[in-house]
PDB file of C-alpha atoms in Angstrom:
ATOM      1  CA  UNK A 277     -14.174 -39.759 110.295  1.00 50.00           C
ATOM      2  CA  UNK A 278     -11.996 -39.191 114.008  1.00 54.00           C
ATOM      3  CA  UNK A 279     -10.715 -42.655 115.320  1.00 53.00           C
ATOM      4  CA  UNK A 280      -9.584 -41.409 118.983  1.00 55.00           C
ATOM      5  CA  UNK A 281     -11.455 -39.457 121.349  1.00 53.00           C
ATOM      6  CA  UNK A 282      -9.495 -36.095 123.619  1.00 58.00           C
ATOM      7  CA  UNK A 283      -7.749 -38.717 125.593  1.00 51.00           C
ATOM      8  CA  UNK A 284      -6.130 -40.513 122.050  1.00 54.00           C
ATOM      9  CA  UNK A 285      -8.799 -43.657 123.406  1.00 52.00           C
ATOM     10  CA  UNK A 286      -9.919 -45.727 120.178  1.00 53.00           C
ATOM     11  CA  UNK A 287     -12.468 -46.439 119.046  1.00 55.00           C
ATOM     12  CA  UNK A 288     -13.609 -49.938 119.720  1.00 56.00           C
ATOM     13  CA  UNK A 289     -16.322 -49.842 116.606  1.00 56.00           C
ATOM     14  CA  UNK A 290     -13.319 -48.332 114.303  1.00 58.00           C
ATOM     15  CA  UNK A 291     -10.965 -50.948 114.966  1.00 59.00           C
ATOM     16  CA  UNK A 292      -7.035 -50.119 113.601  1.00 61.00           C
ATOM     17  CA  UNK A 293      -5.438 -53.417 112.208  1.00 60.00           C
ATOM     18  CA  UNK A 294      -1.774 -54.176 113.359  1.00 59.00           C
ATOM     19  CA  UNK A 295      -0.949 -56.074 110.132  1.00 60.00           C
ATOM     20  CA  UNK A 296      -0.420 -59.460 112.288  1.00 62.00           C
ATOM     21  CA  UNK A 297      -1.913 -62.072 110.321  1.00 61.00           C
ATOM     22  CA  UNK A 298      -3.875 -64.541 111.834  1.00 61.00           C
ATOM     23  CA  UNK A 299      -3.094 -67.608 112.068  1.00 58.00           C
ATOM     24  CA  UNK A 300      -5.721 -70.398 110.438  1.00 62.00           C
ATOM     25  CA  UNK A 301      -8.886 -70.634 112.302  1.00 76.00           C
ATOM     26  CA  UNK A 302      -8.879 -73.299 114.180  1.00 81.00           C
ATOM     27  CA  UNK A 303      -9.077 -74.918 117.627  1.00 87.00           C
ATOM     28  CA  UNK A 304     -10.413 -72.213 120.804  1.00 90.00           C
ATOM     29  CA  UNK A 305     -10.461 -70.075 118.015  1.00 91.00           C
ATOM     30  CA  UNK A 306     -13.243 -72.109 115.712  1.00 93.00           C
ATOM     31  CA  UNK A 307     -15.018 -73.150 118.729  1.00 94.00           C
ATOM     32  CA  UNK A 308     -15.850 -69.188 120.157  1.00 95.00           C
ATOM     33  CA  UNK A 309     -17.280 -68.253 116.288  1.00 95.00           C
ATOM     34  CA  UNK A 310     -19.188 -71.989 116.741  1.00 94.00           C
ATOM     35  CA  UNK A 311     -20.455 -71.540 120.108  1.00 95.00           C
ATOM     36  CA  UNK A 312     -21.435 -67.435 118.797  1.00 95.00           C
ATOM     37  CA  UNK A 313     -23.252 -69.701 115.997  1.00 94.00           C
ATOM     38  CA  UNK A 314     -25.202 -71.548 118.462  1.00 94.00           C
ATOM     39  CA  UNK A 315     -26.118 -69.412 120.762  1.00 95.00           C
ATOM     40  CA  UNK A 316     -25.854 -65.372 119.592  1.00 93.00           C
ATOM     41  CA  UNK A 317     -24.156 -62.067 120.655  1.00 92.00           C
ATOM     42  CA  UNK A 318     -21.732 -62.775 123.332  1.00 94.00           C
ATOM     43  CA  UNK A 319     -19.922 -60.141 126.532  1.00 92.00           C
ATOM     44  CA  UNK A 320     -16.177 -59.950 126.117  1.00 91.00           C
ATOM     45  CA  UNK A 321     -16.263 -61.727 130.222  1.00 92.00           C
ATOM     46  CA  UNK A 322     -18.187 -64.748 128.232  1.00 95.00           C
ATOM     47  CA  UNK A 323     -15.908 -65.275 124.789  1.00 94.00           C
ATOM     48  CA  UNK A 324     -12.660 -65.058 127.645  1.00 93.00           C
ATOM     49  CA  UNK A 325     -14.208 -67.844 129.655  1.00 94.00           C
ATOM     50  CA  UNK A 326     -15.360 -70.310 126.602  1.00 94.00           C
ATOM     51  CA  UNK A 327     -12.040 -69.656 124.662  1.00 94.00           C
ATOM     52  CA  UNK A 328     -10.109 -70.380 127.914  1.00 92.00           C
ATOM     53  CA  UNK A 329     -13.163 -74.241 128.011  1.00 89.00           C
ATOM     54  CA  UNK A 330     -11.636 -74.643 124.732  1.00 85.00           C
ATOM     55  CA  UNK A 331      -8.333 -75.154 126.195  1.00 80.00           C
ATOM     56  CA  UNK A 332      -6.739 -71.314 125.627  1.00 75.00           C
ATOM     57  CA  UNK A 333      -6.275 -70.889 129.442  1.00 75.00           C
ATOM     58  CA  UNK A 334      -4.321 -67.493 129.639  1.00 80.00           C
ATOM     59  CA  UNK A 335      -6.984 -65.174 130.128  1.00 79.00           C
ATOM     60  CA  UNK A 336      -4.869 -62.243 129.276  1.00 81.00           C
ATOM     61  CA  UNK A 337      -4.488 -63.760 125.956  1.00 87.00           C
ATOM     62  CA  UNK A 338      -7.869 -64.340 125.685  1.00 90.00           C
ATOM     63  CA  UNK A 339      -8.366 -60.595 126.091  1.00 87.00           C
ATOM     64  CA  UNK A 340      -5.552 -60.361 122.942  1.00 86.00           C
ATOM     65  CA  UNK A 341      -7.851 -62.851 121.105  1.00 89.00           C
ATOM     66  CA  UNK A 342     -11.117 -60.676 120.840  1.00 90.00           C
ATOM     67  CA  UNK A 343      -9.546 -58.507 119.701  1.00 85.00           C
ATOM     68  CA  UNK A 344      -7.552 -59.850 117.235  1.00 87.00           C
ATOM     69  CA  UNK A 345     -10.667 -61.148 116.063  1.00 91.00           C
ATOM     70  CA  UNK A 346     -12.472 -57.692 115.901  1.00 87.00           C
ATOM     71  CA  UNK A 347      -9.249 -55.322 114.167  1.00 85.00           C
ATOM     72  CA  UNK A 348      -7.612 -58.509 111.620  1.00 87.00           C
ATOM     73  CA  UNK A 349      -9.182 -59.486 108.056  1.00 87.00           C
ATOM     74  CA  UNK A 350      -8.650 -62.992 107.921  1.00 87.00           C
ATOM     75  CA  UNK A 351      -7.150 -63.831 103.762  1.00 84.00           C
ATOM     76  CA  UNK A 352      -9.561 -64.111 101.424  1.00 85.00           C
ATOM     77  CA  UNK A 353     -12.343 -62.061 103.348  1.00 88.00           C
ATOM     78  CA  UNK A 354     -13.479 -58.884 103.251  1.00 87.00           C
ATOM     79  CA  UNK A 355     -13.950 -57.955 106.894  1.00 90.00           C
ATOM     80  CA  UNK A 356     -12.626 -59.475 110.702  1.00 91.00           C
ATOM     81  CA  UNK A 357     -14.576 -62.107 112.182  1.00 94.00           C
ATOM     82  CA  UNK A 358     -15.522 -60.472 115.218  1.00 93.00           C
ATOM     83  CA  UNK A 359     -17.530 -57.342 115.204  1.00 89.00           C
ATOM     84  CA  UNK A 360     -19.634 -55.076 117.377  1.00 84.00           C
ATOM     85  CA  UNK A 361     -23.672 -54.233 117.019  1.00 80.00           C
ATOM     86  CA  UNK A 362     -24.352 -51.135 115.823  1.00 73.00           C
ATOM     87  CA  UNK A 363     -26.492 -50.183 117.653  1.00 68.00           C
ATOM     88  CA  UNK A 364     -23.575 -50.464 120.738  1.00 64.00           C
ATOM     89  CA  UNK A 365     -22.432 -47.489 119.142  1.00 57.00           C
ATOM     90  CA  UNK A 366     -24.430 -45.091 117.435  1.00 53.00           C
ATOM     91  CA  UNK A 367     -23.033 -42.326 117.354  1.00 54.00           C
ATOM     92  CA  UNK A 368     -18.965 -43.138 117.277  1.00 51.00           C
ATOM     93  CA  UNK A 369     -17.593 -39.180 117.294  1.00 51.00           C
ATOM     94  CA  UNK A 370     -19.523 -38.352 120.685  1.00 46.00           C
ATOM     95  CA  UNK A 371     -16.449 -39.486 122.578  1.00 44.00           C
ATOM     96  CA  UNK A 372     -16.159 -43.242 124.142  1.00 45.00           C
ATOM     97  CA  UNK A 373     -19.962 -45.222 123.995  1.00 47.00           C
ATOM     98  CA  UNK A 374     -21.141 -46.086 127.019  1.00 50.00           C
ATOM     99  CA  UNK A 375     -19.151 -48.523 128.299  1.00 50.00           C
ATOM    100  CA  UNK A 376     -21.543 -50.636 130.432  1.00 42.00           C
ATOM    101  CA  UNK A 377     -22.928 -51.809 127.055  1.00 46.00           C
ATOM    102  CA  UNK A 378     -19.491 -51.669 125.656  1.00 54.00           C
ATOM    103  CA  UNK A 379     -17.535 -55.282 124.094  1.00 74.00           C
ATOM    104  CA  UNK A 380     -20.804 -56.769 123.475  1.00 86.00           C
ATOM    105  CA  UNK A 381     -19.577 -58.709 120.312  1.00 91.00           C
ATOM    106  CA  UNK A 382     -21.589 -60.370 117.309  1.00 92.00           C
ATOM    107  CA  UNK A 383     -20.280 -62.877 114.296  1.00 94.00           C
ATOM    108  CA  UNK A 384     -19.581 -61.096 110.709  1.00 93.00           C
ATOM    109  CA  UNK A 385     -21.381 -61.805 107.739  1.00 93.00           C
ATOM    110  CA  UNK A 386     -17.666 -63.139 106.792  1.00 93.00           C
ATOM    111  CA  UNK A 387     -17.479 -65.189 109.897  1.00 94.00           C
ATOM    112  CA  UNK A 388     -20.909 -66.404 109.532  1.00 94.00           C
ATOM    113  CA  UNK A 389     -19.450 -67.136 105.655  1.00 94.00           C
ATOM    114  CA  UNK A 390     -16.501 -68.892 107.052  1.00 93.00           C
ATOM    115  CA  UNK A 391     -18.335 -71.186 108.618  1.00 94.00           C
ATOM    116  CA  UNK A 392     -21.057 -71.985 106.244  1.00 94.00           C
ATOM    117  CA  UNK A 393     -17.661 -72.220 104.147  1.00 91.00           C
ATOM    118  CA  UNK A 394     -17.087 -75.310 106.503  1.00 90.00           C
ATOM    119  CA  UNK A 395     -20.275 -76.508 107.254  1.00 90.00           C
ATOM    120  CA  UNK A 396     -20.331 -75.061 110.791  1.00 90.00           C
ATOM    121  CA  UNK A 397     -23.390 -72.748 110.539  1.00 90.00           C
ATOM    122  CA  UNK A 398     -25.998 -73.167 112.542  1.00 87.00           C
ATOM    123  CA  UNK A 399     -29.393 -71.108 111.007  1.00 81.00           C
ATOM    124  CA  UNK A 400     -31.196 -69.436 113.992  1.00 74.00           C
ATOM    125  CA  UNK A 401     -33.983 -66.706 114.590  1.00 64.00           C
ATOM    126  CA  UNK A 402     -33.445 -63.916 116.514  1.00 58.00           C
ATOM    127  CA  UNK A 403     -30.279 -61.927 117.019  1.00 56.00           C
ATOM    128  CA  UNK A 404     -31.809 -58.243 116.906  1.00 60.00           C
ATOM    129  CA  UNK A 405     -30.732 -56.063 119.012  1.00 58.00           C
ATOM    130  CA  UNK A 406     -33.224 -56.178 121.704  1.00 78.00           C
ATOM    131  CA  UNK A 407     -33.775 -56.622 125.568  1.00 81.00           C
ATOM    132  CA  UNK A 408     -35.554 -60.058 124.987  1.00 87.00           C
ATOM    133  CA  UNK A 409     -32.588 -60.900 122.531  1.00 89.00           C
ATOM    134  CA  UNK A 410     -29.660 -60.660 124.456  1.00 88.00           C
ATOM    135  CA  UNK A 411     -30.958 -62.386 127.874  1.00 92.00           C
ATOM    136  CA  UNK A 412     -31.617 -65.061 125.963  1.00 94.00           C
ATOM    137  CA  UNK A 413     -28.373 -65.615 124.767  1.00 94.00           C
ATOM    138  CA  UNK A 414     -26.447 -64.647 127.486  1.00 95.00           C
ATOM    139  CA  UNK A 415     -28.361 -67.683 129.522  1.00 97.00           C
ATOM    140  CA  UNK A 416     -27.545 -69.720 127.240  1.00 97.00           C
ATOM    141  CA  UNK A 417     -24.184 -69.102 127.060  1.00 97.00           C
ATOM    142  CA  UNK A 418     -24.512 -69.514 130.645  1.00 97.00           C
ATOM    143  CA  UNK A 419     -25.603 -72.694 130.683  1.00 97.00           C
ATOM    144  CA  UNK A 420     -23.012 -73.863 128.523  1.00 96.00           C
ATOM    145  CA  UNK A 421     -20.095 -72.558 130.411  1.00 96.00           C
ATOM    146  CA  UNK A 422     -21.477 -73.450 133.563  1.00 95.00           C
ATOM    147  CA  UNK A 423     -22.503 -77.418 132.949  1.00 92.00           C
ATOM    148  CA  UNK A 424     -18.359 -77.631 131.220  1.00 89.00           C
ATOM    149  CA  UNK A 425     -17.507 -76.456 134.829  1.00 86.00           C
ATOM    150  CA  UNK A 426     -17.729 -80.126 135.825  1.00 78.00           C
ATOM    151  CA  UNK A 427     -18.650 -82.246 132.740  1.00 72.00           C
ATOM    152  CA  UNK A 428     -20.337 -84.525 134.710  1.00 76.00           C
ATOM    153  CA  UNK A 429     -23.321 -84.542 132.557  1.00 84.00           C
ATOM    154  CA  UNK A 430     -23.859 -83.525 128.414  1.00 89.00           C
ATOM    155  CA  UNK A 431     -25.422 -80.463 127.074  1.00 93.00           C
ATOM    156  CA  UNK A 432     -27.156 -80.312 124.128  1.00 94.00           C
ATOM    157  CA  UNK A 433     -28.046 -77.660 122.317  1.00 94.00           C
ATOM    158  CA  UNK A 434     -31.072 -77.527 119.605  1.00 94.00           C
ATOM    159  CA  UNK A 435     -30.016 -78.104 116.539  1.00 92.00           C
ATOM    160  CA  UNK A 436     -27.787 -81.220 118.654  1.00 92.00           C
ATOM    161  CA  UNK A 437     -30.492 -83.079 119.228  1.00 93.00           C
ATOM    162  CA  UNK A 438     -33.974 -82.021 117.150  1.00 93.00           C
ATOM    163  CA  UNK A 439     -34.151 -80.620 113.638  1.00 91.00           C
ATOM    164  CA  UNK A 440     -37.638 -79.480 114.690  1.00 92.00           C
ATOM    165  CA  UNK A 441     -38.809 -75.835 114.413  1.00 92.00           C
ATOM    166  CA  UNK A 442     -38.641 -73.733 118.110  1.00 94.00           C
ATOM    167  CA  UNK A 443     -42.730 -73.420 118.460  1.00 94.00           C
ATOM    168  CA  UNK A 444     -45.415 -75.386 117.269  1.00 96.00           C
ATOM    169  CA  UNK A 445     -49.476 -75.096 116.654  1.00 96.00           C
ATOM    170  CA  UNK A 446     -51.377 -75.365 120.119  1.00 96.00           C
ATOM    171  CA  UNK A 447     -54.805 -76.546 120.139  1.00 95.00           C
ATOM    172  CA  UNK A 448     -56.541 -75.701 123.336  1.00 94.00           C
ATOM    173  CA  UNK A 449     -60.880 -75.164 124.491  1.00 92.00           C
ATOM    174  CA  UNK A 450     -61.412 -71.894 126.296  1.00 92.00           C
ATOM    175  CA  UNK A 451     -64.713 -70.965 127.343  1.00 91.00           C
ATOM    176  CA  UNK A 452     -65.787 -73.799 125.357  1.00 91.00           C
ATOM    177  CA  UNK A 453     -64.415 -72.097 122.331  1.00 93.00           C
ATOM    178  CA  UNK A 454     -61.489 -74.673 120.974  1.00 94.00           C
ATOM    179  CA  UNK A 455     -58.194 -72.746 119.242  1.00 94.00           C
ATOM    180  CA  UNK A 456     -55.087 -73.080 117.671  1.00 95.00           C
ATOM    181  CA  UNK A 457     -52.398 -70.488 118.537  1.00 95.00           C
ATOM    182  CA  UNK A 458     -48.873 -70.665 118.138  1.00 95.00           C
ATOM    183  CA  UNK A 459     -46.693 -71.338 120.944  1.00 96.00           C
ATOM    184  CA  UNK A 460     -42.747 -70.034 120.775  1.00 94.00           C
ATOM    185  CA  UNK A 461     -40.533 -70.310 123.167  1.00 95.00           C
ATOM    186  CA  UNK A 462     -37.568 -68.664 123.590  1.00 94.00           C
ATOM    187  CA  UNK A 463     -34.673 -71.338 123.753  1.00 95.00           C
ATOM    188  CA  UNK A 464     -34.552 -75.061 124.402  1.00 96.00           C
ATOM    189  CA  UNK A 465     -31.170 -77.773 125.269  1.00 96.00           C
ATOM    190  CA  UNK A 466     -31.136 -80.880 126.813  1.00 95.00           C
ATOM    191  CA  UNK A 467     -28.865 -82.219 129.466  1.00 94.00           C
ATOM    192  CA  UNK A 468     -27.814 -85.882 129.244  1.00 92.00           C
ATOM    193  CA  UNK A 469     -27.139 -86.919 133.005  1.00 88.00           C
ATOM    194  CA  UNK A 470     -25.550 -90.639 131.541  1.00 80.00           C
ATOM    195  CA  UNK A 471     -29.177 -92.183 133.518  1.00 75.00           C
ATOM    196  CA  UNK A 472     -31.396 -90.252 132.141  1.00 85.00           C
ATOM    197  CA  UNK A 473     -32.152 -87.086 129.850  1.00 91.00           C
ATOM    198  CA  UNK A 474     -34.052 -84.112 130.685  1.00 94.00           C
ATOM    199  CA  UNK A 475     -35.057 -81.360 128.309  1.00 96.00           C
ATOM    200  CA  UNK A 476     -35.231 -77.314 129.097  1.00 97.00           C
ATOM    201  CA  UNK A 477     -37.265 -75.097 127.524  1.00 97.00           C
ATOM    202  CA  UNK A 478     -36.176 -71.515 128.399  1.00 97.00           C
ATOM    203  CA  UNK A 479     -38.558 -68.797 128.732  1.00 95.00           C
ATOM    204  CA  UNK A 480     -36.567 -65.442 129.260  1.00 93.00           C
ATOM    205  CA  UNK A 481     -39.604 -63.241 130.895  1.00 88.00           C
ATOM    206  CA  UNK A 482     -39.152 -59.125 130.187  1.00 81.00           C
ATOM    207  CA  UNK A 483     -42.258 -58.775 132.014  1.00 76.00           C
ATOM    208  CA  UNK A 484     -44.758 -57.330 128.951  1.00 79.00           C
ATOM    209  CA  UNK A 485     -47.179 -59.680 129.104  1.00 84.00           C
ATOM    210  CA  UNK A 486     -50.414 -59.236 130.284  1.00 90.00           C
ATOM    211  CA  UNK A 487     -51.792 -61.459 132.954  1.00 92.00           C
ATOM    212  CA  UNK A 488     -55.077 -62.056 131.172  1.00 89.00           C
ATOM    213  CA  UNK A 489     -57.431 -61.317 128.097  1.00 88.00           C
ATOM    214  CA  UNK A 490     -60.618 -62.774 126.684  1.00 86.00           C
ATOM    215  CA  UNK A 491     -59.127 -61.833 123.529  1.00 88.00           C
ATOM    216  CA  UNK A 492     -57.000 -65.211 122.970  1.00 90.00           C
ATOM    217  CA  UNK A 493     -55.569 -63.525 119.874  1.00 88.00           C
ATOM    218  CA  UNK A 494     -53.587 -61.909 122.286  1.00 89.00           C
ATOM    219  CA  UNK A 495     -50.574 -63.270 124.041  1.00 90.00           C
ATOM    220  CA  UNK A 496     -50.920 -63.068 127.545  1.00 93.00           C
ATOM    221  CA  UNK A 497     -49.674 -65.116 130.739  1.00 94.00           C
ATOM    222  CA  UNK A 498     -53.175 -66.703 131.200  1.00 95.00           C
ATOM    223  CA  UNK A 499     -52.986 -68.220 127.665  1.00 95.00           C
ATOM    224  CA  UNK A 500     -49.402 -69.115 127.581  1.00 96.00           C
ATOM    225  CA  UNK A 501     -50.228 -71.229 130.687  1.00 96.00           C
ATOM    226  CA  UNK A 502     -52.830 -72.793 129.168  1.00 96.00           C
ATOM    227  CA  UNK A 503     -50.681 -73.845 126.257  1.00 97.00           C
ATOM    228  CA  UNK A 504     -47.790 -74.860 128.234  1.00 97.00           C
ATOM    229  CA  UNK A 505     -50.424 -77.165 130.090  1.00 97.00           C
ATOM    230  CA  UNK A 506     -51.089 -78.927 126.370  1.00 97.00           C
ATOM    231  CA  UNK A 507     -47.444 -79.058 125.104  1.00 97.00           C
ATOM    232  CA  UNK A 508     -45.893 -79.999 128.360  1.00 97.00           C
ATOM    233  CA  UNK A 509     -48.693 -81.269 130.745  1.00 96.00           C
ATOM    234  CA  UNK A 510     -50.059 -82.939 128.175  1.00 95.00           C
ATOM    235  CA  UNK A 511     -46.924 -84.261 126.228  1.00 96.00           C
ATOM    236  CA  UNK A 512     -47.412 -83.007 122.924  1.00 97.00           C
ATOM    237  CA  UNK A 513     -43.673 -82.425 122.908  1.00 97.00           C
ATOM    238  CA  UNK A 514     -42.655 -85.695 122.615  1.00 96.00           C
ATOM    239  CA  UNK A 515     -44.248 -85.396 119.592  1.00 95.00           C
ATOM    240  CA  UNK A 516     -42.964 -82.051 118.746  1.00 96.00           C
ATOM    241  CA  UNK A 517     -39.488 -83.637 119.580  1.00 95.00           C
ATOM    242  CA  UNK A 518     -39.433 -86.744 119.030  1.00 94.00           C
ATOM    243  CA  UNK A 519     -38.504 -88.023 122.655  1.00 92.00           C
ATOM    244  CA  UNK A 520     -39.537 -89.494 125.790  1.00 91.00           C
ATOM    245  CA  UNK A 521     -37.510 -87.512 127.742  1.00 91.00           C
ATOM    246  CA  UNK A 522     -39.349 -85.416 130.515  1.00 93.00           C
ATOM    247  CA  UNK A 523     -39.724 -81.385 130.083  1.00 96.00           C
ATOM    248  CA  UNK A 524     -39.098 -79.102 131.831  1.00 97.00           C
ATOM    249  CA  UNK A 525     -40.324 -74.795 131.867  1.00 98.00           C
ATOM    250  CA  UNK A 526     -37.310 -72.704 133.097  1.00 98.00           C
ATOM    251  CA  UNK A 527     -38.215 -69.272 133.632  1.00 97.00           C
ATOM    252  CA  UNK A 528     -36.116 -66.233 134.159  1.00 97.00           C
ATOM    253  CA  UNK A 529     -37.568 -63.151 135.083  1.00 96.00           C
ATOM    254  CA  UNK A 530     -35.811 -59.729 135.652  1.00 93.00           C
ATOM    255  CA  UNK A 531     -37.899 -58.063 137.740  1.00 94.00           C
ATOM    256  CA  UNK A 532     -39.176 -59.721 141.628  1.00 95.00           C
ATOM    257  CA  UNK A 533     -42.398 -58.497 141.139  1.00 94.00           C
ATOM    258  CA  UNK A 534     -43.487 -59.490 137.857  1.00 94.00           C
ATOM    259  CA  UNK A 535     -42.271 -63.496 139.432  1.00 96.00           C
ATOM    260  CA  UNK A 536     -43.682 -63.417 142.482  1.00 96.00           C
ATOM    261  CA  UNK A 537     -47.099 -62.621 140.268  1.00 95.00           C
ATOM    262  CA  UNK A 538     -46.718 -64.891 137.941  1.00 96.00           C
ATOM    263  CA  UNK A 539     -46.670 -67.481 140.729  1.00 97.00           C
ATOM    264  CA  UNK A 540     -49.285 -66.682 142.328  1.00 97.00           C
ATOM    265  CA  UNK A 541     -51.320 -66.766 138.764  1.00 96.00           C
ATOM    266  CA  UNK A 542     -50.077 -70.604 138.313  1.00 97.00           C
ATOM    267  CA  UNK A 543     -51.081 -71.328 142.047  1.00 97.00           C
ATOM    268  CA  UNK A 544     -54.501 -70.587 141.547  1.00 96.00           C
ATOM    269  CA  UNK A 545     -54.950 -72.006 137.630  1.00 96.00           C
ATOM    270  CA  UNK A 546     -53.624 -75.086 139.107  1.00 96.00           C
ATOM    271  CA  UNK A 547     -56.171 -74.752 142.748  1.00 96.00           C
ATOM    272  CA  UNK A 548     -53.044 -74.559 144.506  1.00 96.00           C
ATOM    273  CA  UNK A 549     -51.450 -78.084 143.445  1.00 95.00           C
ATOM    274  CA  UNK A 550     -48.322 -76.026 141.261  1.00 95.00           C
ATOM    275  CA  UNK A 551     -46.592 -77.382 138.507  1.00 94.00           C
ATOM    276  CA  UNK A 552     -43.770 -80.275 138.286  1.00 94.00           C
ATOM    277  CA  UNK A 553     -43.201 -78.773 134.869  1.00 96.00           C
ATOM    278  CA  UNK A 554     -42.653 -74.981 135.646  1.00 98.00           C
ATOM    279  CA  UNK A 555     -39.576 -73.609 137.441  1.00 98.00           C
ATOM    280  CA  UNK A 556     -38.686 -69.968 138.096  1.00 98.00           C
ATOM    281  CA  UNK A 557     -35.216 -67.993 138.613  1.00 98.00           C
ATOM    282  CA  UNK A 558     -35.029 -63.982 139.291  1.00 97.00           C
ATOM    283  CA  UNK A 559     -31.974 -62.592 137.989  1.00 96.00           C
ATOM    284  CA  UNK A 560     -31.744 -58.502 137.832  1.00 94.00           C
ATOM    285  CA  UNK A 561     -29.085 -58.462 135.893  1.00 92.00           C
ATOM    286  CA  UNK A 562     -31.350 -58.403 133.067  1.00 91.00           C
ATOM    287  CA  UNK A 563     -33.786 -55.778 134.861  1.00 88.00           C
ATOM    288  CA  UNK A 564     -32.724 -52.376 132.762  1.00 83.00           C
ATOM    289  CA  UNK A 565     -33.857 -51.963 129.095  1.00 75.00           C
ATOM    290  CA  UNK A 566     -30.493 -51.232 128.701  1.00 72.00           C
ATOM    291  CA  UNK A 567     -28.373 -53.299 130.981  1.00 75.00           C
ATOM    292  CA  UNK A 568     -24.709 -53.674 131.137  1.00 75.00           C
ATOM    293  CA  UNK A 569     -23.065 -56.625 129.715  1.00 83.00           C
ATOM    294  CA  UNK A 570     -22.492 -58.653 132.409  1.00 87.00           C
ATOM    295  CA  UNK A 571     -20.395 -60.996 133.560  1.00 90.00           C
ATOM    296  CA  UNK A 572     -20.862 -64.359 133.592  1.00 94.00           C
ATOM    297  CA  UNK A 573     -22.827 -66.035 136.405  1.00 96.00           C
ATOM    298  CA  UNK A 574     -23.024 -69.997 136.729  1.00 96.00           C
ATOM    299  CA  UNK A 575     -25.861 -68.953 139.520  1.00 97.00           C
ATOM    300  CA  UNK A 576     -29.147 -70.322 136.897  1.00 97.00           C
ATOM    301  CA  UNK A 577     -27.509 -73.411 136.366  1.00 96.00           C
ATOM    302  CA  UNK A 578     -26.133 -74.620 140.266  1.00 95.00           C
ATOM    303  CA  UNK A 579     -28.326 -72.230 142.416  1.00 96.00           C
ATOM    304  CA  UNK A 580     -32.343 -74.041 142.955  1.00 97.00           C
ATOM    305  CA  UNK A 581     -35.525 -72.601 140.456  1.00 98.00           C
ATOM    306  CA  UNK A 582     -38.656 -72.313 142.575  1.00 98.00           C
ATOM    307  CA  UNK A 583     -41.582 -73.809 141.673  1.00 97.00           C
ATOM    308  CA  UNK A 584     -45.072 -73.719 143.309  1.00 97.00           C
ATOM    309  CA  UNK A 585     -45.448 -75.837 146.009  1.00 96.00           C
ATOM    310  CA  UNK A 586     -43.210 -78.761 144.775  1.00 96.00           C
ATOM    311  CA  UNK A 587     -39.586 -78.369 146.279  1.00 95.00           C
ATOM    312  CA  UNK A 588     -36.863 -76.553 144.331  1.00 96.00           C
ATOM    313  CA  UNK A 589     -35.504 -77.577 141.245  1.00 96.00           C
ATOM    314  CA  UNK A 590     -31.277 -77.875 140.667  1.00 95.00           C
ATOM    315  CA  UNK A 591     -31.014 -78.260 137.158  1.00 94.00           C
ATOM    316  CA  UNK A 592     -28.036 -79.711 137.301  1.00 91.00           C
ATOM    317  CA  UNK A 593     -28.853 -82.859 138.728  1.00 88.00           C
ATOM    318  CA  UNK A 594     -30.921 -85.964 137.039  1.00 84.00           C
ATOM    319  CA  UNK A 595     -34.678 -84.883 137.098  1.00 74.00           C
ATOM    320  CA  UNK A 596     -37.040 -87.163 139.341  1.00 66.00           C
TER     321      UNK A 596
END
């Protein structure tokens, strides 16, 4: 199999070992692998920033570190610790892959075993090569990286504050009929502002759900709204997470029209009152199904989130 294209550029999915022996995986490298277990696949820029945050401040060296983790096989293991999602390079013999999708990193099976051997691996759902899953993982990486820019609060991903599932069977009523249907959200985290804490539920909206259907077995914006009214509005999350913290649902949309539509629906379903616990932001980086691996953005952390007929929300600040 060819390892380079016509310009003698190496195919990234066929890394060539240099014979360099990886140092013991500790410090920034170990921290990067552990965060990848927490949050999922990550673009190069996110990996470089995470290495810098963990103490390696030289970005060129951090880029080389990512290359080493792809090319060098640590002693005692059968493959490098980073790999590329298989669908990133469907056919390595057709020139170089689309560089817009280039360089998204994933833990290899050897890396997962290494973390398990050290009791550092976190089992989590998801991880597939889908538009939705990539959107979720990038957002979680960026919440973590952004909070670290100021360090005036503490960021806690799911496994550091609860062993509860990221789903719950929610009882609700529609047209005098009672239902119990599972509500599953994309991710969650806590921000500790010292004086108080807030729980954030992430919903990465890729725009596939219908507005409303009479069949409650089919997922729709209306069914989700009914379920969140019970889960957050009436406090079921407190029992689920064993917490008394305030909770807010963060809806991230990849299309402006979809966000405006959902906000209008929520206004209608609350009789114009809106809700304190639903917040909305647009992120057009994720608009295309095969969106480019983006550069790190801190906007979703530091910029305002819209609410329906309520003041904007800033998640970096303590919530009222």
